Amino acid sequence: MTILEKAAPPAPDSSRPPQRVSTLHRREHRTAALFVALPVLGFVVFVAYPILFAIVTSFTNWNGITAPVANGVDNYVRMFTDQYFWKSLGNTVFMMLAIPVGLLLSLLLALAMNRKMAGTTFFRTIYYIPVISSIAAIAILWQWAYNGDFGLVNQALGYVGIDGPNWLQNPATAKPAIMIMAIWKGLGFSMLLYLAALQSVPRQLYEAAALDGASAIQQFWAITVPMLRPVTFFLVVTNIIGGAQIFVEINIMTPDGGPEYSTATLVWYIWRQAFDYLNMGYATAMSLVLGILVLAVTALQFALNRRNHFSID
Amino acid sequence: MTRKSTRAVGLVASLAVAAGALAGCGQSGDPDSLTFMFRGSPDEEAAYTEAIEAFEAESGIEVDMIMTTADEYATKLRAAIVGGQIPDVFYFDPGSVESYANAGVIQEITHYIEASDVVDLDNMWDYGVDSYRYDGEQLGRGPLYALPKDVGPFSFGYNATMLEEAGIELPDPDEPYTWEEWLEILEEVTQDTDGDGKTDQWGTGLNVTWNLQAFAWSNGGEWLNEDATQVTVDTPEFAEALQYFSDLDTEYGVTPSIAEAQTLDTYQRWMQGQIAFFPIAPWDIPVYQDLDFEWDLMPYPVGRTGEPASWIGTLGIGVSAATANPQAAADLVAHLSADPDTQRSLAEAGVQIPNLIDMAHEFAADDSTPPVNKQEFLDVIEDYGRALPPTYTYNPQWYDELYTNIQPVLEGRKTAADYLAEAQPRMQAFLDMANDQSEMSRGTK
């Protein structure tokens, strides 16, 4: 045996895959798998399993304590004949009318804030405070403000000679009252996004338009509004998803769902069925229906938005 | 083993570990410590902390207290139960005994209680103890699942200073007013005292959810038939009571109007001395010590039956079926519910009236602090109080339904009889559903 022979590399083993050769590679693989496993695990534990569990539970009679008893589609049938389900669904949809109003107001505010003037930072901060405040604290404050007699709202109306209603105790005004508060609460967030979008509109677009003789209003409609469309789309989608889940303000301001259930929203009703009435199975069925509705509306919005695509080149 | 399958096994293993971590973190398993979950006001927390410290010193068992506000208690407890993290000792109401016992959430504690030196069941209110008996079919009889934390008689009070100023004779504690007599007095005290054309003081200011019971029952009205299968609110007796209740505002104006009541809660108005008659419960006593007028208790005014009526609340303290140390847990229950020192300090803190009958009579005889007529509380417990109507039904949806659409009656836009006639079928439908649910959850259907 010569030295040469001794030093010769071992013949490649064709039965093994090549990556097996590198231990570094193998270690990397393991690390990668670990990194992938975490989100997958999170997804399985916190998303897939609960959804699966909810689907199964929605076909049972379950009080949340004893073992669930299968009852077929009873929960879904019940939903169709449950006037409070429809009423709370209707209320939820009605309250979403606040979304376009809120967006319009926040756009106007953003336009105002986008001007060069003293104190804009101060106002931006002020408008953003409701966004970061605790919703429970805000709901309690507004509950006082809406008080029929000594509330801030009616006192203000009193100065201009209007005898304000007892907002939260009147079926006709309870919903608008909550909508006004929701608009106020969401204003700062939408405004900030609009402001950022406004500031990223290329200046030369306006300059070119001005050279072509476009008026300020024409510039607004032809440049600003289209350039803001992605932000508007984002806000509409997130607002609708959020609006479908409105709960805390309802539960604090009108703990019984308002006079004659006038402010009961679907999530509030689901919560009530689950925890007050021990109908966990029925509540899960309603949650699934709500989830499907939100999914459908969001998908529809994405479909509609695709047609509105534009580019500036 | 191939690499792929190794990885799959690894994933499954880590999933199992994660699932175990999520599901398995129940009791500590440490037999020398207990968790106690309860709810209440800061006053109660202070009083209970003291009671628990005494227990710790006596028994050498360490107790972790988990306290929540009244609003969030039910939700938190339910989440704890579903998550398998049931506290060793916790509060529940009589309405939960059946479902908790059937589901194996709580355990029967009769033999511990009977063997205990602390508890003398003969010296405790039957209402309180019987509320936690369950024989597998019916509440109120059979083995014990809890001892009462308290019994809460909802009594009625009056502002003696205001009545005296109006020249009205103070109510007789043994001779209740009839509705007619009471209404006359209410009209007399409802006054504009400063002459600005606005009413400044009212006869009474009641909340329909918590006060209709006294009127309906005293007039012979009932929510349910005996076996809780039929909603019976559509009777003339019930309608008359609700109409009387609503007329107090709409016809006679002897209570703050709905708008005025929302402006300043009638509870606040009572405390400010603007209201002559108002419901009073034992938990109000500490707050009411500082009122700047004289007040006392009286029986509720009586309807057709001539007998006063009211309701009694109660909460029980029971033991988790999964506790590592049932003996210590039952001892804690006995200590909180029946130990004379604990009861004395809770009563002195004004948190509740004593669970022990002899001590309660002692308490009632003490006329050094208001109310002088403390006996009225005991009369409610021993004589004319009952459980709230939905206590023994699977859920209260049928009961809530009565109040959900009641506003038109309270505003005088609809008669009580019309409203009750149309509400009864809706309530019945919810009750039927609740009874079905109950049977299904017990597996008898």
PDB file of N, CA, C and O in Angstrom, chain B residues 366-394:
ATOM      1  N   ASP B 366     -79.257  44.867  68.286  1.00  0.00           N
ATOM      2  CA  ASP B 366     -78.403  46.037  68.510  1.00  0.00           C
ATOM      3  C   ASP B 366     -78.991  47.245  67.787  1.00  0.00           C
ATOM      4  O   ASP B 366     -79.030  47.290  66.565  1.00  0.00           O
ATOM      5  N   ASP B 367     -79.472  48.205  68.546  1.00  0.00           N
ATOM      6  CA  ASP B 367     -80.081  49.364  67.890  1.00  0.00           C
ATOM      7  C   ASP B 367     -79.196  50.596  67.980  1.00  0.00           C
ATOM      8  O   ASP B 367     -79.659  51.722  67.848  1.00  0.00           O
ATOM      9  N   SER B 368     -77.889  50.379  68.189  1.00  0.00           N
ATOM     10  CA  SER B 368     -76.995  51.536  68.333  1.00  0.00           C
ATOM     11  C   SER B 368     -76.620  52.129  66.974  1.00  0.00           C
ATOM     12  O   SER B 368     -76.206  53.270  66.887  1.00  0.00           O
ATOM     13  N   THR B 369     -76.741  51.337  65.910  1.00  0.00           N
ATOM     14  CA  THR B 369     -76.444  51.879  64.579  1.00  0.00           C
ATOM     15  C   THR B 369     -77.663  51.684  63.696  1.00  0.00           C
ATOM     16  O   THR B 369     -78.448  50.762  63.907  1.00  0.00           O
ATOM     17  N   PRO B 370     -77.826  52.567  62.698  1.00  0.00           N
ATOM     18  CA  PRO B 370     -78.945  52.344  61.782  1.00  0.00           C
ATOM     19  C   PRO B 370     -78.664  51.126  60.907  1.00  0.00           C
ATOM     20  O   PRO B 370     -77.499  50.856  60.622  1.00  0.00           O
ATOM     21  N   PRO B 371     -79.686  50.412  60.467  1.00  0.00           N
ATOM     22  CA  PRO B 371     -81.097  50.625  60.787  1.00  0.00           C
ATOM     23  C   PRO B 371     -81.448  50.044  62.153  1.00  0.00           C
ATOM     24  O   PRO B 371     -80.911  49.008  62.538  1.00  0.00           O
ATOM     25  N   VAL B 372     -82.348  50.700  62.849  1.00  0.00           N
ATOM     26  CA  VAL B 372     -82.777  50.218  64.158  1.00  0.00           C
ATOM     27  C   VAL B 372     -83.573  48.916  63.976  1.00  0.00           C
ATOM     28  O   VAL B 372     -83.403  47.953  64.703  1.00  0.00           O
ATOM     29  N   ASN B 373     -84.419  48.898  62.978  1.00  0.00           N
ATOM     30  CA  ASN B 373     -85.255  47.725  62.726  1.00  0.00           C
ATOM     31  C   ASN B 373     -84.510  46.686  61.883  1.00  0.00           C
ATOM     32  O   ASN B 373     -84.966  46.294  60.810  1.00  0.00           O
ATOM     33  N   LYS B 374     -83.369  46.220  62.375  1.00  0.00           N
ATOM     34  CA  LYS B 374     -82.609  45.210  61.621  1.00  0.00           C
ATOM     35  C   LYS B 374     -83.393  43.909  61.514  1.00  0.00           C
ATOM     36  O   LYS B 374     -83.148  43.094  60.631  1.00  0.00           O
ATOM     37  N   GLN B 375     -84.328  43.754  62.435  1.00  0.00           N
ATOM     38  CA  GLN B 375     -85.155  42.563  62.425  1.00  0.00           C
ATOM     39  C   GLN B 375     -85.825  42.348  61.063  1.00  0.00           C
ATOM     40  O   GLN B 375     -86.091  41.223  60.662  1.00  0.00           O
ATOM     41  N   GLU B 376     -86.077  43.449  60.355  1.00  0.00           N
ATOM     42  CA  GLU B 376     -86.758  43.330  59.070  1.00  0.00           C
ATOM     43  C   GLU B 376     -85.961  42.434  58.111  1.00  0.00           C
ATOM     44  O   GLU B 376     -86.536  41.642  57.364  1.00  0.00           O
ATOM     45  N   PHE B 377     -84.642  42.557  58.144  1.00  0.00           N
ATOM     46  CA  PHE B 377     -83.804  41.691  57.312  1.00  0.00           C
ATOM     47  C   PHE B 377     -84.067  40.220  57.651  1.00  0.00           C
ATOM     48  O   PHE B 377     -84.191  39.367  56.782  1.00  0.00           O
ATOM     49  N   LEU B 378     -84.127  39.955  58.962  1.00  0.00           N
ATOM     50  CA  LEU B 378     -84.330  38.573  59.379  1.00  0.00           C
ATOM     51  C   LEU B 378     -85.727  38.091  58.994  1.00  0.00           C
ATOM     52  O   LEU B 378     -85.920  36.932  58.631  1.00  0.00           O
ATOM     53  N   ASP B 379     -86.701  39.019  59.039  1.00  0.00           N
ATOM     54  CA  ASP B 379     -88.060  38.642  58.632  1.00  0.00           C
ATOM     55  C   ASP B 379     -88.079  38.235  57.159  1.00  0.00           C
ATOM     56  O   ASP B 379     -88.780  37.305  56.770  1.00  0.00           O
ATOM     57  N   VAL B 380     -87.305  38.956  56.359  1.00  0.00           N
ATOM     58  CA  VAL B 380     -87.269  38.591  54.940  1.00  0.00           C
ATOM     59  C   VAL B 380     -86.728  37.172  54.809  1.00  0.00           C
ATOM     60  O   VAL B 380     -87.284  36.332  54.097  1.00  0.00           O
ATOM     61  N   ILE B 381     -85.647  36.882  55.539  1.00  0.00           N
ATOM     62  CA  ILE B 381     -85.041  35.550  55.416  1.00  0.00           C
ATOM     63  C   ILE B 381     -85.977  34.467  55.953  1.00  0.00           C
ATOM     64  O   ILE B 381     -86.166  33.421  55.341  1.00  0.00           O
ATOM     65  N   GLU B 382     -86.555  34.733  57.130  1.00  0.00           N
ATOM     66  CA  GLU B 382     -87.291  33.655  57.798  1.00  0.00           C
ATOM     67  C   GLU B 382     -88.725  33.568  57.326  1.00  0.00           C
ATOM     68  O   GLU B 382     -89.355  32.520  57.420  1.00  0.00           O
ATOM     69  N   ASP B 383     -89.231  34.692  56.812  1.00  0.00           N
ATOM     70  CA  ASP B 383     -90.663  34.766  56.678  1.00  0.00           C
ATOM     71  C   ASP B 383     -91.131  34.995  55.234  1.00  0.00           C
ATOM     72  O   ASP B 383     -91.829  34.175  54.653  1.00  0.00           O
ATOM     73  N   TYR B 384     -90.734  36.086  54.639  1.00  0.00           N
ATOM     74  CA  TYR B 384     -91.402  36.408  53.377  1.00  0.00           C
ATOM     75  C   TYR B 384     -90.484  36.578  52.169  1.00  0.00           C
ATOM     76  O   TYR B 384     -90.925  37.018  51.118  1.00  0.00           O
ATOM     77  N   GLY B 385     -89.225  36.207  52.263  1.00  0.00           N
ATOM     78  CA  GLY B 385     -88.349  36.327  51.097  1.00  0.00           C
ATOM     79  C   GLY B 385     -88.306  35.048  50.290  1.00  0.00           C
ATOM     80  O   GLY B 385     -88.545  33.965  50.817  1.00  0.00           O
ATOM     81  N   ARG B 386     -88.038  35.174  49.000  1.00  0.00           N
ATOM     82  CA  ARG B 386     -87.839  33.970  48.184  1.00  0.00           C
ATOM     83  C   ARG B 386     -86.708  34.202  47.180  1.00  0.00           C
ATOM     84  O   ARG B 386     -86.208  35.311  47.032  1.00  0.00           O
ATOM     85  N   ALA B 387     -86.354  33.128  46.494  1.00  0.00           N
ATOM     86  CA  ALA B 387     -85.295  33.240  45.482  1.00  0.00           C
ATOM     87  C   ALA B 387     -85.827  33.989  44.266  1.00  0.00           C
ATOM     88  O   ALA B 387     -87.032  33.970  44.000  1.00  0.00           O
ATOM     89  N   LEU B 388     -84.963  34.641  43.531  1.00  0.00           N
ATOM     90  CA  LEU B 388     -85.376  35.308  42.295  1.00  0.00           C
ATOM     91  C   LEU B 388     -85.882  34.268  41.296  1.00  0.00           C
ATOM     92  O   LEU B 388     -85.389  33.136  41.266  1.00  0.00           O
ATOM     93  N   PRO B 389     -86.854  34.645  40.480  1.00  0.00           N
ATOM     94  CA  PRO B 389     -87.502  33.653  39.608  1.00  0.00           C
ATOM     95  C   PRO B 389     -86.561  32.801  38.742  1.00  0.00           C
ATOM     96  O   PRO B 389     -86.818  31.616  38.579  1.00  0.00           O
ATOM     97  N   PRO B 390     -85.466  33.341  38.157  1.00  0.00           N
ATOM     98  CA  PRO B 390     -84.703  32.465  37.260  1.00  0.00           C
ATOM     99  C   PRO B 390     -83.688  31.591  37.972  1.00  0.00           C
ATOM    100  O   PRO B 390     -82.939  30.873  37.312  1.00  0.00           O
ATOM    101  N   THR B 391     -83.662  31.620  39.322  1.00  0.00           N
ATOM    102  CA  THR B 391     -82.614  30.898  40.043  1.00  0.00           C
ATOM    103  C   THR B 391     -82.539  29.430  39.663  1.00  0.00           C
ATOM    104  O   THR B 391     -81.472  28.870  39.503  1.00  0.00           O
ATOM    105  N   TYR B 392     -83.699  28.807  39.505  1.00  0.00           N
ATOM    106  CA  TYR B 392     -83.664  27.353  39.300  1.00  0.00           C
ATOM    107  C   TYR B 392     -83.982  26.945  37.866  1.00  0.00           C
ATOM    108  O   TYR B 392     -84.340  25.811  37.609  1.00  0.00           O
ATOM    109  N   THR B 393     -83.889  27.873  36.935  1.00  0.00           N
ATOM    110  CA  THR B 393     -84.048  27.469  35.538  1.00  0.00           C
ATOM    111  C   THR B 393     -82.668  27.438  34.881  1.00  0.00           C
ATOM    112  O   THR B 393     -81.730  28.068  35.358  1.00  0.00           O
ATOM    113  N   TYR B 394     -82.575  26.722  33.759  1.00  0.00           N
ATOM    114  CA  TYR B 394     -81.281  26.499  33.106  1.00  0.00           C
ATOM    115  C   TYR B 394     -80.592  27.805  32.748  1.00  0.00           C
ATOM    116  O   TYR B 394     -79.390  27.955  32.924  1.00  0.00           O
TER     117      TYR B 394
END
